Short mmCIF file of C-alpha atoms and ligand atoms in Angstrom, two decimals:
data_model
loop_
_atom_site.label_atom_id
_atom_site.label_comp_id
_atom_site.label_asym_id
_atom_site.label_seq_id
_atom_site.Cartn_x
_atom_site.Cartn_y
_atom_site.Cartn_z
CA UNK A 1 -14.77 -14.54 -21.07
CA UNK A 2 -13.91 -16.35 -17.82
CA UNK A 3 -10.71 -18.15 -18.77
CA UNK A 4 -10.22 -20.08 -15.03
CA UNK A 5 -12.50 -21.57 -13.24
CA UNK A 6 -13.27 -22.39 -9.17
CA UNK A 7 -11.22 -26.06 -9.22
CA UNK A 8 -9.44 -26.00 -5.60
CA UNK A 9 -10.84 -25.11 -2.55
CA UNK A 10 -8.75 -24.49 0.46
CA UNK A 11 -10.87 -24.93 4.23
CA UNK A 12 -8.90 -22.98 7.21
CA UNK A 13 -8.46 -25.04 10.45
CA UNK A 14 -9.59 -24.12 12.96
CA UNK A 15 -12.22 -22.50 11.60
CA UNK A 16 -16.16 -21.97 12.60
CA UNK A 17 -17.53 -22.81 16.22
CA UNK A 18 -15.11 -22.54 19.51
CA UNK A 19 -15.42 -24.21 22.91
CA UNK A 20 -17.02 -20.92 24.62
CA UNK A 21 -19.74 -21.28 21.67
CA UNK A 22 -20.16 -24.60 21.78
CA UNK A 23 -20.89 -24.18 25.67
CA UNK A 24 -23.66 -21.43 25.45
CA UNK A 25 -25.26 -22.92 22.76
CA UNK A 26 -25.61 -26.01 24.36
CA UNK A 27 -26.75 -24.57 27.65
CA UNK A 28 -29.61 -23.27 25.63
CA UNK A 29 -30.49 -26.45 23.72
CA UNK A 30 -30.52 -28.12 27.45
CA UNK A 31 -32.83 -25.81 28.91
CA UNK A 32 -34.64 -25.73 25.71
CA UNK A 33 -35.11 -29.94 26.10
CA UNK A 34 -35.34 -30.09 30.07
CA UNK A 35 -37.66 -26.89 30.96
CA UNK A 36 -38.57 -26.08 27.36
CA UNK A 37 -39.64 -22.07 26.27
CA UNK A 38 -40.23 -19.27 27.36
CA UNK A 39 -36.26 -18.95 28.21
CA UNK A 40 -35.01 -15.93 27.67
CA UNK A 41 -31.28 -14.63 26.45
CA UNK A 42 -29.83 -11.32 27.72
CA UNK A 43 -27.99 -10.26 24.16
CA UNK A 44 -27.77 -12.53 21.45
CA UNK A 45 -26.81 -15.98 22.71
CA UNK A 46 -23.52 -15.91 19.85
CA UNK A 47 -23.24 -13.44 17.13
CA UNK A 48 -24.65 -15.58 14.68
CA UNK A 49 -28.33 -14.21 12.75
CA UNK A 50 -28.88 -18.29 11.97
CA UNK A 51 -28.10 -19.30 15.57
CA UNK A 52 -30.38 -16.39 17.26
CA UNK A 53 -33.26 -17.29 14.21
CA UNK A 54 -33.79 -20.78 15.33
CA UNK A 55 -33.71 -20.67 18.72
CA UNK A 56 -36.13 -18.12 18.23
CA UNK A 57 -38.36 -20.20 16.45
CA UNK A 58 -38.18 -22.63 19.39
CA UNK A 59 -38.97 -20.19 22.22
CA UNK A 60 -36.18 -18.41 23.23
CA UNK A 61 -36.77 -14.67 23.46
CA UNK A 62 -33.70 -12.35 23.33
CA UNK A 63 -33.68 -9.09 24.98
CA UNK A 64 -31.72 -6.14 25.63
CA UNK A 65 -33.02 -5.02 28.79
CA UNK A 66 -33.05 -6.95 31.18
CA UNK A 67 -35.94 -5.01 33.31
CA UNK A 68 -38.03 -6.57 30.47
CA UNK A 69 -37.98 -10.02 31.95
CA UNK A 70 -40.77 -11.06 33.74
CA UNK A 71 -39.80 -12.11 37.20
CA UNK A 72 -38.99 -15.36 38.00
CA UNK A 73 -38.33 -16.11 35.04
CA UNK A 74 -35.40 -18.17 33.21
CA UNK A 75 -32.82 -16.03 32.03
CA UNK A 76 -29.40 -17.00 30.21
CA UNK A 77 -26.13 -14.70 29.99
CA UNK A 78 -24.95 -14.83 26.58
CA UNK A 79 -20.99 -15.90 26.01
CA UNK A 80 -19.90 -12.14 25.63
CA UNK A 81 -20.42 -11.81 29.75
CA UNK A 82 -22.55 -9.15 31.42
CA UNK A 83 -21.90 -6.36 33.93
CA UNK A 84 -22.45 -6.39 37.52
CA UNK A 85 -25.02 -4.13 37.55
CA UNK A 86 -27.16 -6.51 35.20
CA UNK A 87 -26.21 -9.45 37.61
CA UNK A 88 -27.60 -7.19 40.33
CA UNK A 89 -31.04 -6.45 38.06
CA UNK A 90 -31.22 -10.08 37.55
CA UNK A 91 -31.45 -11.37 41.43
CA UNK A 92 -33.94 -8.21 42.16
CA UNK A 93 -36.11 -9.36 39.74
CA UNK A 94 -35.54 -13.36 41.11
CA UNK A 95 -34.72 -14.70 37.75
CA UNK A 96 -33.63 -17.89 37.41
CA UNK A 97 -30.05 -17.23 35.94
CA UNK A 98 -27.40 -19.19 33.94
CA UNK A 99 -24.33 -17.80 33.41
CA UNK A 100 -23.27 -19.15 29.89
CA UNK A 101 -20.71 -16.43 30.26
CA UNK A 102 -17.65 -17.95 28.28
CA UNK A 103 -14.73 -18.85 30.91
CA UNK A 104 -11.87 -17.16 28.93
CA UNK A 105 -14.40 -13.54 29.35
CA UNK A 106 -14.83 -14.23 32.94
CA UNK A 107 -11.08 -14.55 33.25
CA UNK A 108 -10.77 -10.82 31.89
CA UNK A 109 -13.80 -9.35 34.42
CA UNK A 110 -11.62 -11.01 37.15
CA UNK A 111 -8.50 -9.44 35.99
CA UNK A 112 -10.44 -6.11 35.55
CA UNK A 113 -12.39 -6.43 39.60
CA UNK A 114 -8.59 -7.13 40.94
CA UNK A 115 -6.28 -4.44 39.26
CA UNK A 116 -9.02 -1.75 40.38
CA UNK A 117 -9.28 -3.08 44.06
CA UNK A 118 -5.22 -3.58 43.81
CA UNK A 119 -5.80 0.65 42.39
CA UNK A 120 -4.82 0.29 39.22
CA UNK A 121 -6.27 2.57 36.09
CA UNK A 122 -7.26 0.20 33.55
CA UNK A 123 -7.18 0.71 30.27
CA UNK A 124 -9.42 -1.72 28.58
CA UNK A 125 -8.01 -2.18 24.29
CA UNK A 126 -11.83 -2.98 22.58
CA UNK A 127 -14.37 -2.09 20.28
CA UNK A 128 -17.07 0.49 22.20
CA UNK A 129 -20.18 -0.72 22.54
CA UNK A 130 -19.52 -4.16 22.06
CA UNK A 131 -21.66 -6.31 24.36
CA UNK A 132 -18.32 -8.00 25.63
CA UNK A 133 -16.62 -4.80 26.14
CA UNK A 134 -19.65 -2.73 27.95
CA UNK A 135 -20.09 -5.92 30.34
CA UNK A 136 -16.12 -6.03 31.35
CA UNK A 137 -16.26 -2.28 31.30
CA UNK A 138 -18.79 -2.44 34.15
CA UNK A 139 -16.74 -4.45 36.40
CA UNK A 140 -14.60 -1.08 37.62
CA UNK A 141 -16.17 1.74 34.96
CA UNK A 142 -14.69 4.73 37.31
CA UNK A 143 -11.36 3.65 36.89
CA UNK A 144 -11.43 2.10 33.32
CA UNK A 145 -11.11 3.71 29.89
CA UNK A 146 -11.97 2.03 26.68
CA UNK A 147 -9.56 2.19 24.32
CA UNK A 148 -10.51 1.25 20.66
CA UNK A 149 -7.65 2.77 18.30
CA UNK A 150 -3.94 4.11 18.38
CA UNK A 151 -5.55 7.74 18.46
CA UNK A 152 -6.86 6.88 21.56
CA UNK A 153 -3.76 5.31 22.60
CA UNK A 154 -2.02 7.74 22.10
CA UNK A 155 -4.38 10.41 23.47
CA UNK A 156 -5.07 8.84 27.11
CA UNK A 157 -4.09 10.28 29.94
CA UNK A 158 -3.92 8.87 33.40
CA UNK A 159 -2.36 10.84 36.18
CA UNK A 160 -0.75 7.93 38.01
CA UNK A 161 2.15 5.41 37.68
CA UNK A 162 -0.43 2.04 37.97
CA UNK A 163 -1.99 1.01 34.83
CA UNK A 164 -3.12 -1.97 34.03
CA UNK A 165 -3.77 -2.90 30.30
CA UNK A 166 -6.75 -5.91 29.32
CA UNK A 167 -8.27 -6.81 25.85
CA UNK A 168 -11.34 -7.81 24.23
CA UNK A 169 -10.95 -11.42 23.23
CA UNK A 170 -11.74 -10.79 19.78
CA UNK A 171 -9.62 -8.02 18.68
CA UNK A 172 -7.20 -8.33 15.32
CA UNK A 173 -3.84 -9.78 16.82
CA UNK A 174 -1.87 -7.43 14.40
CA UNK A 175 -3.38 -4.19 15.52
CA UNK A 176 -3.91 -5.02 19.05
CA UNK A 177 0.19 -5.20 19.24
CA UNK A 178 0.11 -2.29 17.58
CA UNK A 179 -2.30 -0.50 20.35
CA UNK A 180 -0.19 -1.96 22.86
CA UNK A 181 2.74 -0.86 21.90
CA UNK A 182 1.64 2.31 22.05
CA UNK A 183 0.11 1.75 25.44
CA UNK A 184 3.81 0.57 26.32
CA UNK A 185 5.50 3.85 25.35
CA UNK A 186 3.13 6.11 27.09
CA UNK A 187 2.99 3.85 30.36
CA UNK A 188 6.51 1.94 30.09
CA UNK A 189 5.45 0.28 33.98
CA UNK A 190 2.26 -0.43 32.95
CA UNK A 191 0.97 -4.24 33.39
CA UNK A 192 -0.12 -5.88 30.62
CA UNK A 193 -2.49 -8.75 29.52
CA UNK A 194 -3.24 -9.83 26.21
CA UNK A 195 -6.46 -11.46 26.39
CA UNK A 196 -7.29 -12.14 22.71
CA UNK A 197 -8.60 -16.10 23.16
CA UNK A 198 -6.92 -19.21 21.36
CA UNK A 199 -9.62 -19.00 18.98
CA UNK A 200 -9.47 -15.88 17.47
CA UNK A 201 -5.88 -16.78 17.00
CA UNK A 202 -5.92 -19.50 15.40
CA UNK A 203 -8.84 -18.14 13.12
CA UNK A 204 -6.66 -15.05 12.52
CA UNK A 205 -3.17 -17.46 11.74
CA UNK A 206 -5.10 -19.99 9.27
CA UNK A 207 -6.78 -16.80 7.29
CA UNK A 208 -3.91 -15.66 6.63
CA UNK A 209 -1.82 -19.16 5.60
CA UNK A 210 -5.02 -19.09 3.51
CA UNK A 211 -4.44 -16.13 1.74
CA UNK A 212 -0.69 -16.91 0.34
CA UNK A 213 -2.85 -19.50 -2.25
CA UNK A 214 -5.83 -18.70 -2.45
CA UNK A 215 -7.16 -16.20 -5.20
CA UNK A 216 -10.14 -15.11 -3.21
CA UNK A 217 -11.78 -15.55 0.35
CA UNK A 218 -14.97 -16.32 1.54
CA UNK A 219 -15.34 -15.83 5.08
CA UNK A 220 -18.46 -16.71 6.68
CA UNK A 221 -19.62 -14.58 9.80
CA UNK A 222 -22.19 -12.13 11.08
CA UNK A 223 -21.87 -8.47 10.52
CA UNK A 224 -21.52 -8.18 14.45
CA UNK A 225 -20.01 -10.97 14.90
CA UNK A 226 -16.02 -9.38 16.06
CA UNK A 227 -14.12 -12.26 15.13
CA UNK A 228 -15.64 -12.95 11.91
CA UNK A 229 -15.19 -9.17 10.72
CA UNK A 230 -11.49 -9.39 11.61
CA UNK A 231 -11.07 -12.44 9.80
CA UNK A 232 -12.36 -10.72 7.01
CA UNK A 233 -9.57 -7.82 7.96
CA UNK A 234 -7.01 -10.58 8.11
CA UNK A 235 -7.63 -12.34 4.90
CA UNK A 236 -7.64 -8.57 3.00
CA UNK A 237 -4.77 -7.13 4.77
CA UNK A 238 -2.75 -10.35 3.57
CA UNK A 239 -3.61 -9.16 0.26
CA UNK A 240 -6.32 -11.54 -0.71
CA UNK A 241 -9.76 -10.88 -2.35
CA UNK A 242 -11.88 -11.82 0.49
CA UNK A 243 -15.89 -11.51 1.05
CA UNK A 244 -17.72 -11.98 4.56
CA UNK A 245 -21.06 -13.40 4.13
CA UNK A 246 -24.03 -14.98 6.60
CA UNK A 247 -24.28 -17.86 4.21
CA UNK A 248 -24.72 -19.08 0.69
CA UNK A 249 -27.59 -16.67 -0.12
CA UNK A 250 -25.27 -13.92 0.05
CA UNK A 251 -22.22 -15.11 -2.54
CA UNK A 252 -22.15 -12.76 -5.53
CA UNK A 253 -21.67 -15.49 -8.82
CA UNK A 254 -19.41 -12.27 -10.15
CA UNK A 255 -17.09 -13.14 -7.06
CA UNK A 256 -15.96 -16.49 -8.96
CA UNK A 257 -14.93 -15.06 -12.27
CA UNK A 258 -11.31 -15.99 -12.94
CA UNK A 259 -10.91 -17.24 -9.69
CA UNK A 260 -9.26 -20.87 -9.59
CA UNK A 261 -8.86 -21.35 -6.22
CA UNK A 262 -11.28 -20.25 -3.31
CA UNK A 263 -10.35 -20.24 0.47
CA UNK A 264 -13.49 -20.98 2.71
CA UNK A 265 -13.26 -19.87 6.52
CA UNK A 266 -15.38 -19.31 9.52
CA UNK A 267 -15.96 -16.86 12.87
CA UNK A 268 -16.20 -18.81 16.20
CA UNK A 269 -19.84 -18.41 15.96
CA UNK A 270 -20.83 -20.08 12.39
CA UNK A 271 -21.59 -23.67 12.84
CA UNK A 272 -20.99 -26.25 10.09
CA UNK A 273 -24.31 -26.21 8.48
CA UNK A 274 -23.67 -22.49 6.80
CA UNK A 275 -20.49 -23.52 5.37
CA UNK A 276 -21.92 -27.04 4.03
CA UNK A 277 -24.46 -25.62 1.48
CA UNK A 278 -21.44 -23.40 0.22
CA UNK A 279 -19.05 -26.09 -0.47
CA UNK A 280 -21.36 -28.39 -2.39
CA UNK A 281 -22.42 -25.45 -4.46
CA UNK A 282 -18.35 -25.21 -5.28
CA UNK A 283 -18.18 -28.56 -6.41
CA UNK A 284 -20.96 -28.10 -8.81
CA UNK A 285 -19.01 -25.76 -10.54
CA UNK A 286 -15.81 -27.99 -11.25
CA UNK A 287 -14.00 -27.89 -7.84
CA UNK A 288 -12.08 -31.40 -7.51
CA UNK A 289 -9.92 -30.80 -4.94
CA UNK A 290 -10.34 -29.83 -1.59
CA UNK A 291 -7.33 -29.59 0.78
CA UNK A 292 -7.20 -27.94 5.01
CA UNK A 293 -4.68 -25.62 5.49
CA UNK A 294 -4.13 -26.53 9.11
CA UNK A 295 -2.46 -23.97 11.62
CA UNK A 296 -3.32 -25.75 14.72
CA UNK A 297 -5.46 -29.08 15.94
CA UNK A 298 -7.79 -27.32 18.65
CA UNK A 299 -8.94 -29.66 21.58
CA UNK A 300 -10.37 -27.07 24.35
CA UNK A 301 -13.66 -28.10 25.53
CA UNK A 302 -15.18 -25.95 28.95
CA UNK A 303 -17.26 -27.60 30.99
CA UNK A 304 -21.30 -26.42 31.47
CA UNK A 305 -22.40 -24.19 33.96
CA UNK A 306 -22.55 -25.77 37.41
CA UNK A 307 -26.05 -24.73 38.01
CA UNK A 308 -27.52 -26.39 35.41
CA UNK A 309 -30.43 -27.71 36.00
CA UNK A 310 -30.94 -32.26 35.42
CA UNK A 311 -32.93 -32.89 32.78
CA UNK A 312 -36.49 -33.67 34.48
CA UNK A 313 -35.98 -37.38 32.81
CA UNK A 314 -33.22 -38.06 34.36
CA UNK A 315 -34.11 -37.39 37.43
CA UNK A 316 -37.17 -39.87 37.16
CA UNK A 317 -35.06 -42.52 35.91
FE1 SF4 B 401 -14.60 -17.68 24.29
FE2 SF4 B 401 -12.87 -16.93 22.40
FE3 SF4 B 401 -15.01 -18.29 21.74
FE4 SF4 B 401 -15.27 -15.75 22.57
S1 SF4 B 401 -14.25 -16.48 20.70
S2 SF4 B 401 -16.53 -17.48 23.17
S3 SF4 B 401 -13.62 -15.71 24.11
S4 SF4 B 401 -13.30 -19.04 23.05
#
């Protein structure tokens, strides 16, 4: 018999969409309004299934290859960033590009281009195959090597004194220390930038104030989503029950037995509406109380691609 019952919930701030997100999704919503479909995406806009869903429904086609485009045509670069060599495939092909590439991933591909022309070997601390990590990796791929785990730390070997460490933006903030320290004790000159973004941060901090009192964790996200997955990571490895879910749909009722108070977070990618359905639900079972565990007050907002084309109304106004 279920003796407690869900009666706090505790949200995580920050928690759900970041500036970078916030950018490329409106870029896409503008073009959407002022030029209106066929635009297409090169990768998934965010790594968000609800996100990519409805914009498909309103014309946007996402594709992986970008020799798939039709010329001419209106193209967006998603906020994970793209390598040069798809820039290059882009202006062969004359497509009408818009980088929603977000500004804190630039800043890494710049940091990459510089330490190879300065003749560094890079190493570059992120998940393989990630569409963030392949399109930084392209910037200088003869002189950089992924590295995705301590084994690989540990097992690297570059045959000169310059080495110059970035990271993913989205990595776990625990185990990317971890990775480089490693780095550090291999290559004790090496130079070394920790590129994990505010947000993930801050997401990673609150999940795990969260999980000192609350009995279980709900942590809404996509499957591919990097951020979202390590939250999940987070809230677990800080010895909470915690669940990652796309949305309502996908909350097990079993998850609630004997739990009195739920924690409710959100990857950088999840907008407000998924999270929403969840927390009425909770306070149709008997939650009274909600309270924010607050680890910071974000405020970042990036500004929209300078090629972005006026809205054809305004310019008749
Ligand atoms: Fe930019 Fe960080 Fe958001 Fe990625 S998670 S889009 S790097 S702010």
């Amino acid at each position: 018999m279920n003796k407690i019952k869900p009666h706090t919930l505790l949200l995580a701030e920050p928690r759900g969409f970041c500036a970078g997100v916030v950018r490329a999704i409106e870029v896409i919503n503008h073009l959407l309004e002022s030029e209106g479909p066929p635009i297409y995406s090169y990768h998934e806009i965010v790594h968000n299934k609800f996100i990519v869903e409805n914009f498909k429904k309103r014309g946007v086609i996402f594709t992986e290859n970008i020799i798939e485009v039709p010329k001419k045509s209106r193209i967006v670069f998603s906020a994970h960033g793209i390598s040069p060599l798809v820039m290059q495939e882009a202006k062969k092909r004359k497509l009408r590009i818009i980088d929603a590439t977000c500004p804190l991933v630039t800043k890494v591909h710049l940091e990459t281009k510089k330490a190879a022309r300065d003749g560094y070997d890079i190493l570059l601390v992120g998940h393989r195959g990630h569409d963030e990590v392949e399109g930084t990796l392209g910037e200088a791929p003869t002189k950089t090597t992924v590295i995705d785990s301590i084994d690989e730390a540990n097992n690297v070997s570059i045959n000169s004194e310059k080495v110059f460490v970035v990271t993913q933006t989205t990595l776990s903030v625990d185990d990317t220390h971890e990775i480089i320290d490693t780095i550090n004790q291999k290559f004790p000159n090496a130079e070394i930038r920790n590129d994990i973004c505010y947000a993930t941060t801050n997401r990673q901090a609150a999940v795990k104030e969260l999980a000192k009192k609350a009995d279980m964790i709900l942590v809404v996200g996509s499957p591919n989503s990097s951020n979202s997955v390590r939250l999940m990571e987070h809230a677990k490895s800080s010895g909470a029950v915690a669940y990652r879910i796309e949305g309502i749909e996908e909350i097990d009722e079993s998850w609630y037995q004997n739990v009195g108070v739920i924690g409710l977070t959100a990857g950088a990618s999840v907008p407000d509406e998924l999270l929403e359905p969840i927390i009425n639900d909770l306070m149709q079972r008997g939650v009274k109380t909600i309270d924010t565990i607050s680890v910071a007050q974000e405020t970042i907002e990036f500004k929209p691609p300078d090629n972005l084309p006026v809205p054809k109304r305004n310019l008749t106004q």
